[in-house]
Coordinates of C-alpha atoms in Angstrom, one line a residue:
Chain A
M67 CA 42.6 71.6 58.0
E68 CA 41.0 68.9 59.4
L69 CA 38.9 69.5 62.8
Y70 CA 41.1 67.1 64.9
A71 CA 44.2 69.0 63.9
L72 CA 42.9 72.2 65.5
T73 CA 43.8 73.8 68.8
I74 CA 41.3 74.4 71.7
H75 CA 41.2 78.2 71.1
E76 CA 40.7 77.6 67.2
L77 CA 37.8 75.2 68.1
H78 CA 36.2 77.3 70.5
D79 CA 35.9 80.1 68.1
R80 CA 34.4 78.0 65.7
L81 CA 32.0 76.4 68.1
K82 CA 31.0 79.8 69.2
A83 CA 30.5 81.2 65.7
G84 CA 28.4 78.1 64.9
E85 CA 30.6 76.9 62.2
V86 CA 31.0 73.4 63.8
T87 CA 29.1 71.3 66.3
A88 CA 30.6 69.5 69.4
G89 CA 29.0 66.3 67.8
A90 CA 31.0 66.7 64.6
L91 CA 34.1 67.4 66.3
A92 CA 33.8 64.2 68.6
R93 CA 33.2 62.2 65.6
A94 CA 36.1 63.5 63.7
V95 CA 38.3 62.9 66.6
F96 CA 37.1 59.3 67.0
D97 CA 37.5 58.8 63.2
R98 CA 41.2 59.9 63.7
I99 CA 41.5 57.8 66.6
R100 CA 40.4 54.6 64.6
A101 CA 42.8 55.6 61.9
V102 CA 46.0 56.1 63.9
E103 CA 45.5 54.1 67.0
P104 CA 46.6 50.8 65.4
E105 CA 50.0 52.2 64.7
V106 CA 50.4 54.5 67.7
H107 CA 48.4 52.9 70.6
A108 CA 48.2 56.1 72.7
Y109 CA 45.1 54.7 74.6
I110 CA 44.3 52.0 77.2
T111 CA 40.6 52.8 77.2
L112 CA 38.6 54.7 74.8
L113 CA 35.3 56.4 75.9
E114 CA 33.5 56.9 72.8
E115 CA 29.9 56.3 73.8
P116 CA 30.1 58.5 76.9
A117 CA 32.2 61.1 74.8
L118 CA 29.5 61.5 72.3
A119 CA 26.8 61.9 74.9
Q120 CA 29.0 64.7 76.5
A121 CA 29.3 66.3 73.0
D122 CA 25.4 66.0 72.6
R123 CA 25.2 68.0 76.0
A124 CA 27.8 70.5 74.8
D125 CA 25.9 71.2 71.6
R126 CA 22.6 71.7 73.9
A127 CA 24.6 74.0 76.3
I128 CA 25.9 76.0 73.3
R129 CA 22.3 76.5 71.8
D130 CA 21.4 77.7 75.4
G131 CA 24.1 80.3 75.2
D132 CA 26.3 78.5 77.8
L133 CA 29.7 78.3 76.0
R134 CA 32.3 77.6 78.5
A135 CA 36.4 77.5 78.4
L136 CA 36.3 73.8 77.2
T137 CA 32.8 73.2 76.0
G138 CA 33.0 70.3 73.4
I139 CA 36.5 70.0 73.4
P140 CA 37.9 66.5 73.3
I141 CA 40.4 65.9 75.9
A142 CA 42.3 62.8 76.7
L143 CA 43.2 61.7 80.4
K144 CA 46.3 59.9 81.4
D145 CA 45.1 56.6 82.9
I146 CA 46.4 57.8 86.3
F147 CA 43.3 60.0 87.1
C148 CA 40.4 58.5 88.7
T149 CA 37.2 58.5 86.5
R150 CA 34.2 57.6 88.3
G151 CA 32.6 54.5 86.7
F152 CA 35.4 54.1 84.0
R153 CA 38.3 51.9 84.8
T154 CA 41.6 53.5 85.9
T155 CA 44.5 51.2 85.5
C156 CA 47.6 53.3 86.0
G157 CA 49.3 51.0 83.4
S158 CA 49.3 48.1 85.9
R159 CA 47.8 44.6 86.1
I160 CA 47.2 45.2 89.9
L161 CA 44.5 47.9 88.8
E162 CA 43.4 46.2 85.5
N163 CA 39.8 46.1 86.6
F164 CA 39.7 49.1 89.0
I165 CA 36.7 51.4 88.7
P166 CA 37.1 54.4 90.7
P167 CA 34.1 55.4 92.9
Y168 CA 34.9 59.1 92.5
D169 CA 36.5 61.5 90.0
A170 CA 39.8 63.4 90.5
T171 CA 39.4 67.0 91.0
V172 CA 41.1 67.7 87.8
V173 CA 38.6 65.6 86.1
E174 CA 35.6 67.3 87.8
R175 CA 37.1 70.6 86.9
L176 CA 37.5 69.7 83.1
A177 CA 34.1 68.4 83.0
A178 CA 32.5 71.5 84.7
A179 CA 34.2 73.5 82.0
G180 CA 32.5 71.5 79.3
A181 CA 35.2 69.1 78.2
V182 CA 34.5 65.8 76.2
F183 CA 36.6 62.8 77.4
T184 CA 38.0 60.7 74.5
G185 CA 39.7 58.2 76.9
K186 CA 42.4 57.1 79.1
T187 CA 46.0 57.2 77.9
N188 CA 48.8 54.6 78.0
M189 CA 51.7 55.2 80.5
D190 CA 54.5 53.5 82.1
E191 CA 53.3 51.4 85.1
F192 CA 52.5 53.6 88.2
A193 CA 54.2 56.4 86.0
M194 CA 57.4 54.7 86.6
G195 CA 59.5 55.0 83.4
S196 CA 60.7 57.3 80.8
S197 CA 59.5 55.4 77.6
T198 CA 56.0 53.8 78.3
E199 CA 57.4 50.7 77.9
T200 CA 56.7 49.4 81.3
S201 CA 52.8 49.5 80.8
Y202 CA 51.1 46.2 81.3
F203 CA 49.0 47.2 78.3
G204 CA 51.8 47.2 75.8
L205 CA 53.8 50.0 74.3
T206 CA 52.9 53.4 72.6
R207 CA 54.8 54.4 69.5
N208 CA 56.1 57.8 68.7
P209 CA 54.0 59.3 66.0
W210 CA 57.1 60.9 64.3
D211 CA 58.8 57.6 64.0
L212 CA 57.0 54.5 64.9
D213 CA 60.2 52.4 65.8
R214 CA 60.8 55.0 68.6
I215 CA 59.4 55.5 72.1
P216 CA 57.1 58.5 72.8
G217 CA 58.9 59.1 76.2
G218 CA 57.2 58.6 79.5
S219 CA 55.7 58.2 81.9
S220 CA 52.9 60.1 80.1
G221 CA 53.7 58.8 76.6
G222 CA 50.3 58.0 75.8
S223 CA 48.9 61.6 76.4
A224 CA 51.9 63.1 74.3
A225 CA 51.5 60.5 71.5
A226 CA 47.8 61.3 71.4
V227 CA 48.2 65.2 71.2
A228 CA 51.1 64.6 68.5
A229 CA 49.0 62.1 66.5
D230 CA 45.8 64.6 66.8
A231 CA 44.1 61.7 68.4
C232 CA 42.6 64.2 71.0
I233 CA 42.8 68.0 71.0
A234 CA 44.7 68.3 74.4
A235 CA 45.5 65.9 77.1
L236 CA 46.5 65.8 80.8
G237 CA 49.3 64.1 82.3
S238 CA 51.5 63.9 85.6
D239 CA 55.0 64.7 85.9
T240 CA 57.2 63.3 88.9
G241 CA 60.6 63.8 87.4
G242 CA 59.7 64.9 83.8
S243 CA 56.9 62.6 82.8
I244 CA 55.1 65.5 81.1
R245 CA 57.9 67.6 79.7
Q246 CA 60.3 64.7 78.5
P247 CA 57.5 63.0 76.4
A248 CA 56.1 66.4 75.2
A249 CA 59.8 67.3 73.9
L250 CA 60.1 63.9 72.1
C251 CA 56.6 64.1 70.7
G252 CA 56.9 67.8 69.5
V253 CA 53.9 69.1 71.5
V254 CA 53.9 71.6 74.4
G255 CA 53.9 70.1 78.0
L256 CA 53.8 71.9 81.3
K257 CA 54.7 70.8 84.9
P258 CA 53.1 73.5 87.3
T259 CA 54.6 74.4 90.8
Y260 CA 54.1 72.0 93.4
G261 CA 50.7 72.7 95.1
R262 CA 49.2 74.6 92.0
V263 CA 47.0 71.8 90.7
S264 CA 45.0 69.6 93.2
R265 CA 46.1 66.0 93.2
Y266 CA 43.1 64.5 94.8
G267 CA 42.1 61.5 92.7
L268 CA 45.7 61.2 91.1
V269 CA 47.0 57.9 91.8
A270 CA 50.0 58.7 93.9
F271 CA 53.7 57.9 92.9
A272 CA 56.0 60.1 95.0
S273 CA 53.9 62.6 97.0
S274 CA 56.5 65.3 97.3
L275 CA 57.1 65.5 93.6
D276 CA 53.9 64.6 91.8
Q277 CA 52.1 67.4 89.8
I278 CA 49.5 67.4 87.2
G279 CA 49.8 69.5 84.0
P280 CA 48.6 69.8 80.3
F281 CA 49.8 68.7 77.1
T282 CA 48.6 70.8 74.1
K283 CA 49.3 71.6 70.5
D284 CA 50.4 75.3 71.4
V285 CA 51.2 77.6 74.5
E286 CA 47.8 79.3 74.4
D287 CA 46.0 75.9 74.9
A288 CA 48.2 75.3 78.0
A289 CA 47.3 78.4 79.5
I290 CA 43.6 77.9 78.8
L291 CA 43.8 74.4 80.5
M292 CA 45.8 76.0 83.3
N293 CA 43.0 78.5 84.0
V294 CA 40.7 75.6 84.4
I295 CA 42.8 73.0 86.6
A296 CA 44.7 75.3 88.8
G297 CA 43.6 76.3 92.0
Y298 CA 43.0 75.4 95.9
D299 CA 41.1 72.3 96.7
P300 CA 40.3 71.7 100.3
R301 CA 40.4 67.9 99.7
E302 CA 44.1 68.2 98.8
S303 CA 46.3 69.1 101.6
T304 CA 49.2 70.0 99.6
S305 CA 47.3 72.4 97.4
V306 CA 48.0 75.9 97.8
P307 CA 45.3 78.7 98.5
E308 CA 47.0 81.1 96.3
D309 CA 45.3 83.4 93.7
V310 CA 45.2 82.0 90.1
P311 CA 45.6 84.8 87.6
D312 CA 44.2 84.7 84.2
Y313 CA 47.3 82.9 82.5
R314 CA 46.1 84.1 78.9
A315 CA 46.8 87.5 80.0
F316 CA 50.4 86.8 80.0
L317 CA 50.7 85.5 76.4
G318 CA 51.3 88.7 74.4
R319 CA 53.5 90.5 76.9
G320 CA 56.7 89.8 75.4
I321 CA 60.2 89.4 77.4
D322 CA 61.8 92.7 76.6
G323 CA 64.4 93.7 79.4
W324 CA 64.3 90.2 80.8
T325 CA 67.4 88.5 82.4
V326 CA 67.2 84.7 81.1
G327 CA 69.7 82.4 82.8
I328 CA 71.5 79.4 80.9
P329 CA 72.6 77.0 83.5
K330 CA 76.0 75.9 82.3
E331 CA 75.6 72.4 84.0
Y332 CA 73.0 71.6 81.5
F333 CA 75.1 71.9 78.5
V334 CA 77.7 69.2 79.2
A335 CA 79.0 65.6 77.9
G336 CA 76.1 63.5 76.8
L337 CA 74.0 66.2 75.3
D338 CA 73.2 65.3 71.6
P339 CA 74.7 67.7 69.3
E340 CA 71.7 68.3 67.3
V341 CA 69.6 68.8 70.4
E342 CA 72.2 71.4 71.5
T343 CA 72.1 73.2 68.3
A344 CA 68.4 73.5 68.4
V345 CA 68.3 74.9 71.9
R346 CA 71.3 77.2 71.1
D347 CA 69.0 78.8 68.3
A348 CA 66.3 79.1 70.8
I349 CA 68.5 81.0 73.1
G350 CA 69.2 83.3 70.2
V351 CA 65.6 83.6 69.5
I352 CA 65.0 84.7 73.2
E353 CA 67.9 87.3 72.8
G354 CA 66.4 88.5 69.7
L355 CA 63.2 89.3 71.8
G356 CA 65.1 91.8 73.9
A357 CA 66.0 89.5 76.9
R358 CA 69.6 89.4 78.1
C359 CA 70.9 85.8 78.3
V360 CA 73.5 85.1 81.0
E361 CA 75.4 82.1 82.1
V362 CA 74.4 80.9 85.5
S363 CA 75.4 78.0 87.7
L364 CA 73.2 75.5 89.5
P365 CA 76.4 73.8 91.2
H366 CA 74.4 70.6 92.7
T367 CA 72.9 69.6 89.3
E368 CA 75.1 66.5 89.0
H369 CA 73.5 65.1 92.2
C370 CA 69.7 65.5 91.0
L371 CA 69.5 62.1 89.5
A372 CA 70.8 60.3 92.8
V373 CA 68.6 62.5 94.8
Y374 CA 65.6 61.7 92.8
Y375 CA 66.3 58.0 92.6
I376 CA 66.2 57.9 96.5
V377 CA 63.4 60.3 97.3
A378 CA 61.0 59.0 94.6
P379 CA 61.3 55.2 95.1
A380 CA 61.3 55.7 99.0
E381 CA 58.0 57.6 98.8
A382 CA 56.6 55.1 96.2
S383 CA 57.5 52.2 98.4
S384 CA 55.2 53.7 101.0
N385 CA 52.4 54.9 98.5
L386 CA 52.4 51.4 96.8
A387 CA 51.9 49.5 100.2
R388 CA 48.2 50.2 99.6
Y389 CA 47.9 47.4 96.9
D390 CA 47.6 44.3 99.1
G391 CA 44.8 42.6 97.5
V392 CA 42.2 43.5 100.1
R393 CA 40.0 46.4 99.2
Y394 CA 40.6 46.9 95.6
G395 CA 43.0 45.7 92.8
Y396 CA 44.3 42.3 91.9
R397 CA 44.4 39.5 94.4
S398 CA 46.3 36.2 93.8
P399 CA 43.9 33.3 94.3
D400 CA 47.0 31.2 95.6
G401 CA 47.6 32.9 99.0
R402 CA 46.8 30.4 101.9
D403 CA 47.2 32.9 104.6
L404 CA 47.3 36.6 104.6
M405 CA 51.0 37.0 104.2
E406 CA 51.2 34.8 101.2
M407 CA 48.0 36.5 99.8
F408 CA 50.0 39.9 100.1
K409 CA 53.1 38.6 98.5
K410 CA 51.6 36.7 95.9
S411 CA 49.2 39.5 94.9
R412 CA 51.9 42.0 94.8
S413 CA 54.5 39.8 93.0
A414 CA 52.0 38.9 90.3
G415 CA 50.3 42.4 90.1
F416 CA 53.3 44.5 89.8
G417 CA 55.7 44.7 86.8
A418 CA 59.7 44.5 87.1
E419 CA 60.2 48.4 87.2
V420 CA 57.8 49.0 90.0
K421 CA 59.2 46.0 92.0
R422 CA 62.7 47.4 91.3
R423 CA 61.5 50.9 92.8
I424 CA 59.7 49.4 95.5
M425 CA 62.8 47.4 96.7
L426 CA 65.1 50.5 96.2
G427 CA 62.8 52.6 98.3
T428 CA 62.0 50.1 100.8
Y429 CA 65.9 49.6 101.3
A430 CA 66.4 53.4 101.5
L431 CA 64.1 53.6 104.3
S432 CA 64.9 50.4 106.1
S433 CA 66.5 50.3 109.6
G434 CA 70.0 51.4 109.5
Y435 CA 70.1 53.0 105.9
Y436 CA 67.6 55.6 106.4
D437 CA 70.2 58.2 107.3
A438 CA 72.7 57.2 104.7
Y439 CA 70.0 57.4 101.9
Y440 CA 66.8 59.2 102.5
K441 CA 68.0 61.7 104.9
K442 CA 71.1 62.4 102.9
A443 CA 69.2 62.7 99.8
S444 CA 66.7 65.1 101.3
Q445 CA 69.6 67.5 102.6
V446 CA 71.1 67.6 99.1
R447 CA 67.5 68.3 97.8
A448 CA 67.7 71.3 99.9
L449 CA 70.7 72.5 98.3
I450 CA 69.4 71.9 94.9
K451 CA 66.4 74.0 95.8
N452 CA 68.7 76.8 97.1
D453 CA 70.7 76.9 93.8
F454 CA 67.4 77.7 92.0
D455 CA 66.3 80.2 94.7
A456 CA 69.6 81.9 94.2
A457 CA 69.3 81.9 90.3
F458 CA 66.0 83.6 90.5
R459 CA 67.0 86.3 92.5
T460 CA 68.9 87.7 89.3
C461 CA 67.0 85.8 86.5
D462 CA 63.6 86.0 85.5
A463 CA 63.4 82.6 83.8
L464 CA 66.0 79.8 83.0
V465 CA 66.3 78.2 79.6
T466 CA 67.7 74.6 79.2
P467 CA 67.1 71.6 76.7
T468 CA 64.4 69.5 77.9
T469 CA 66.0 65.9 77.0
P470 CA 69.6 65.1 76.5
T471 CA 68.6 63.0 73.2
P472 CA 65.8 62.8 70.7
A473 CA 63.3 59.9 71.0
F474 CA 65.4 56.7 71.3
R475 CA 64.4 53.4 69.8
I476 CA 62.0 50.9 71.4
G477 CA 64.0 48.4 73.6
E478 CA 67.1 50.4 73.5
K479 CA 67.1 51.1 77.2
T480 CA 64.8 48.4 78.8
D481 CA 67.6 46.2 80.1
D482 CA 69.7 49.0 81.6
P483 CA 67.6 50.9 84.4
L484 CA 70.5 53.4 84.9
Q485 CA 70.7 54.5 81.3
M486 CA 66.8 54.8 81.2
Y487 CA 66.8 57.0 84.4
L488 CA 69.5 59.3 82.7
S489 CA 66.9 60.3 80.1
D490 CA 65.3 62.4 82.9
I491 CA 68.5 64.1 83.9
L492 CA 67.4 67.7 82.7
T493 CA 64.0 67.5 84.1
I494 CA 64.3 66.1 87.4
S495 CA 65.5 69.2 89.1
T496 CA 62.3 71.0 88.5
N497 CA 60.4 68.6 90.7
L498 CA 63.0 68.4 93.3
A499 CA 62.8 72.3 93.6
G500 CA 59.1 72.5 93.3
I501 CA 59.3 75.0 90.5
P502 CA 57.2 75.1 87.2
G503 CA 58.6 73.9 83.9
I504 CA 57.5 73.9 80.4
S505 CA 58.7 72.2 77.3
V506 CA 58.1 73.9 73.8
P507 CA 59.0 72.4 70.4
C508 CA 62.3 74.2 69.2
G509 CA 63.3 72.2 66.1
Y510 CA 63.8 68.8 64.5
T511 CA 66.9 66.7 63.8
A512 CA 68.2 65.9 60.4
A513 CA 66.1 62.7 60.8
G514 CA 62.8 64.6 61.5
L515 CA 62.6 63.8 65.3
P516 CA 61.4 66.7 67.5
V517 CA 63.5 68.5 70.0
G518 CA 62.2 70.4 73.1
V519 CA 63.4 73.6 74.9
Q520 CA 62.5 73.9 78.5
F521 CA 61.7 77.2 80.4
Q522 CA 61.8 77.2 84.1
T523 CA 60.6 80.1 86.6
A524 CA 60.2 80.7 90.1
H525 CA 57.6 79.1 92.4
F526 CA 54.0 80.1 91.3
A527 CA 55.5 82.2 88.5
E528 CA 53.5 80.3 85.9
G529 CA 52.5 83.6 84.2
K530 CA 56.1 84.4 83.4
L531 CA 56.5 80.9 82.1
F532 CA 53.8 81.4 79.7
Q533 CA 55.2 84.8 78.9
I534 CA 58.5 83.5 77.6
A535 CA 57.1 80.4 76.2
A536 CA 54.4 82.2 74.0
A537 CA 56.9 84.9 73.0
Y538 CA 59.4 82.2 71.9
E539 CA 56.7 80.0 70.3
K540 CA 55.5 83.1 68.3
H541 CA 59.0 84.0 66.7
A542 CA 60.2 80.3 66.4
N543 CA 56.8 78.8 65.2
F544 CA 57.7 75.1 65.5
T545 CA 54.5 74.3 67.1
K546 CA 52.6 74.0 63.7
R547 CA 54.4 71.0 62.2
R548 CA 52.8 67.7 62.5
P549 CA 54.0 64.0 62.1
K550 CA 53.1 62.3 58.9
L551 CA 50.8 59.3 59.8
Chain B
M69 CA 79.0 45.0 97.3
K70 CA 76.4 47.6 98.4
I71 CA 73.7 45.1 98.7
T72 CA 74.0 41.2 99.4
R73 CA 71.5 38.6 98.3
A74 CA 70.4 38.0 101.9
E75 CA 69.4 41.7 102.3
V76 CA 67.7 41.6 99.0
E77 CA 65.7 38.5 100.4
H78 CA 65.1 40.6 103.6
V79 CA 63.9 43.8 101.9
A80 CA 61.6 41.7 99.6
H81 CA 60.0 40.3 102.7
L82 CA 59.5 43.9 104.3
A83 CA 58.1 45.1 100.9
R84 CA 55.7 41.9 100.7
L85 CA 57.3 40.7 97.6
E86 CA 58.6 37.4 96.5
F87 CA 61.2 36.5 93.7
D88 CA 62.5 33.3 92.2
E89 CA 66.1 32.6 92.1
A90 CA 66.8 34.3 88.8
E91 CA 64.9 37.5 89.8
T92 CA 66.7 37.7 93.1
E93 CA 69.9 37.5 91.3
K94 CA 69.0 40.1 88.7
F95 CA 67.7 42.5 91.3
T96 CA 70.8 42.1 93.6
S97 CA 73.0 43.1 90.6
Q98 CA 70.9 46.0 89.4
L99 CA 70.3 47.4 93.0
N100 CA 74.2 47.3 93.4
D101 CA 74.7 49.2 90.4
I102 CA 72.1 51.7 91.4
L103 CA 73.3 52.2 94.9
L104 CA 76.9 52.4 93.8
Y105 CA 75.8 55.4 91.7
M106 CA 74.1 56.9 94.7
D107 CA 77.5 56.9 96.4
K108 CA 78.1 60.4 94.6
L109 CA 76.1 62.2 97.3
N110 CA 78.7 61.3 99.7
Q111 CA 80.8 63.9 98.1
V112 CA 78.4 66.7 99.0
E113 CA 78.8 68.3 102.5
T114 CA 75.6 68.4 104.4
R115 CA 76.5 69.1 107.9
N116 CA 74.0 71.9 109.2
V117 CA 71.6 71.4 106.1
A118 CA 68.0 70.7 107.2
P119 CA 66.5 67.9 105.2
M120 CA 63.9 69.1 102.7
T121 CA 60.7 67.3 102.8
H122 CA 58.3 69.3 100.7
A123 CA 58.8 71.7 97.8
I124 CA 56.8 74.3 99.1
A125 CA 56.9 75.3 102.8
R126 CA 53.6 75.0 104.2
T127 CA 52.4 74.4 107.9
N128 CA 49.8 71.9 108.6
A129 CA 46.7 72.4 106.3
F130 CA 43.9 72.0 108.9
R131 CA 40.2 71.9 108.1
E132 CA 37.3 72.3 110.2
D133 CA 36.2 69.0 112.1
R134 CA 32.8 68.5 111.1
V135 CA 30.8 65.5 110.0
R136 CA 30.4 65.3 106.1
E137 CA 29.1 63.1 103.6
S138 CA 31.5 59.9 103.0
L139 CA 31.8 57.3 100.3
P140 CA 28.7 55.1 100.8
R141 CA 29.5 51.5 101.9
E142 CA 28.3 49.8 98.7
R143 CA 30.6 52.1 96.5
A144 CA 33.6 51.4 98.8
L145 CA 33.0 47.6 98.5
A146 CA 32.5 47.7 94.8
N147 CA 35.9 47.0 93.9
A148 CA 36.9 44.3 96.7
P149 CA 38.3 41.3 95.4
D150 CA 36.2 39.1 97.9
P151 CA 33.5 41.2 99.7
R152 CA 31.1 39.6 102.4
G153 CA 28.2 41.6 103.3
E154 CA 29.7 44.6 104.9
F155 CA 33.3 43.4 105.2
F156 CA 36.4 42.7 103.2
R157 CA 37.0 39.0 103.4
V158 CA 40.7 38.0 103.5
P159 CA 42.4 34.4 104.0
K160 CA 43.2 33.1 107.6
V161 CA 45.1 35.4 109.8
I162 CA 45.2 33.5 112.9
E163 CA 46.3 29.9 113.2

């Protein structure tokens, strides 16, 4: 097997045994990137030169006996994480030339663990989208079918992992932006509990929902990355000072005697029959592992999408007010006074979807409409969270499909925002409730497109999430298949 | 109609955005569709439900108030479209 196709834990063992060097690994990954990138376009910016220097340092560290969790492992970063000295665009023209003066906490933590950064991956502009088609830097193609989207907003990270154009990647998830592309690209994607991973240096979209997590080739790699990135950060006021267990310790424990809930509202009209079959098969595997699967109800599920598309745009309209052409980012040369400069810079710097959401959010927060929209949505959100709290009083975990359909065709939904929004319908509730969720490959359609199963657990129960995901993966064994590129 | 053309123009000003005729037309129609969908929420009884603002209940996260190193001025100005000396320069504000 080629080096680039291996997992973090497999490569770690080889680096430790001296069977491979970090330099050879980095060169293998960049050769792979050169081979697949013309078709897939997973990256906005490649960082080959600094990566090779990091790989050299990794080899020296290994010789000195200092092999850390990620020493020499090539990892891709969604272009939403600030990287000191390397441009961070967030998929937007308005940040086309932005060079952050500091690193995001997750970048610092990965670097301290010895990681090698391959580059910055493509994404929907400001993480607003479900297909990576709203990027200012062109679209990314699904490695399983180049006529289809990879999902979004972290489509570049998902496609890079699926195409072996990195060993693992980080993304961010506001309404499904890690789990949805992971499902559509046939890789593992995890959204941790709100507050579990510091967002310092993450370009903000919707602050009550955003969370950072890993894309990996198997569940064990996701646990390895979580061991590195999770934990309290005094620079991030929503990060939670709660102990981080060793997530790898949960991997072999099994789920014998568990109660696993099947929320009936997630198996309704609009669910693709091939997706449903694959997920029902996964439920069969879970039962075979000794868990009792019971139907549960999350009665406010049908309102999740409406709540999300009020809360997220409202918060985004406030967060994106900072892009005014004054301190950083694009400035239009045509503004004769300050107000005109603001309007022309923002109108030329943002794409259509970002403007649509800023408009929606500004409207929902504007005088006279706040109670009808933002307050109402926040109240229904509380009811959605209560549904989950009730379910987790009797269930160890919940299992659902990650997406209603497999990857759709490029251009299929770009003219109908509401249809595009519906592709997140099964992932949004996780963010609204703040709980963790993971998508694991659970099969393929007749046309060969990947399908994902989503597991959810209670707040800060990532350990149990790894327990069920690893037990399922071991018996179903869908994570080994790779696209033909 | 949930939102009129005039309201779209007003909201665009609040958001510091400007649109041409065709864009205003398109946004009015798309925002209408989306807002009509939001009407679903009126079916939910929410009297006596406290609005949820964060996913994890936390009180204020205070830190010790002491002087620490901050971003040096040159680095803070490095991305400015029009820096002048120690300042961010902008077009004329006052007539």
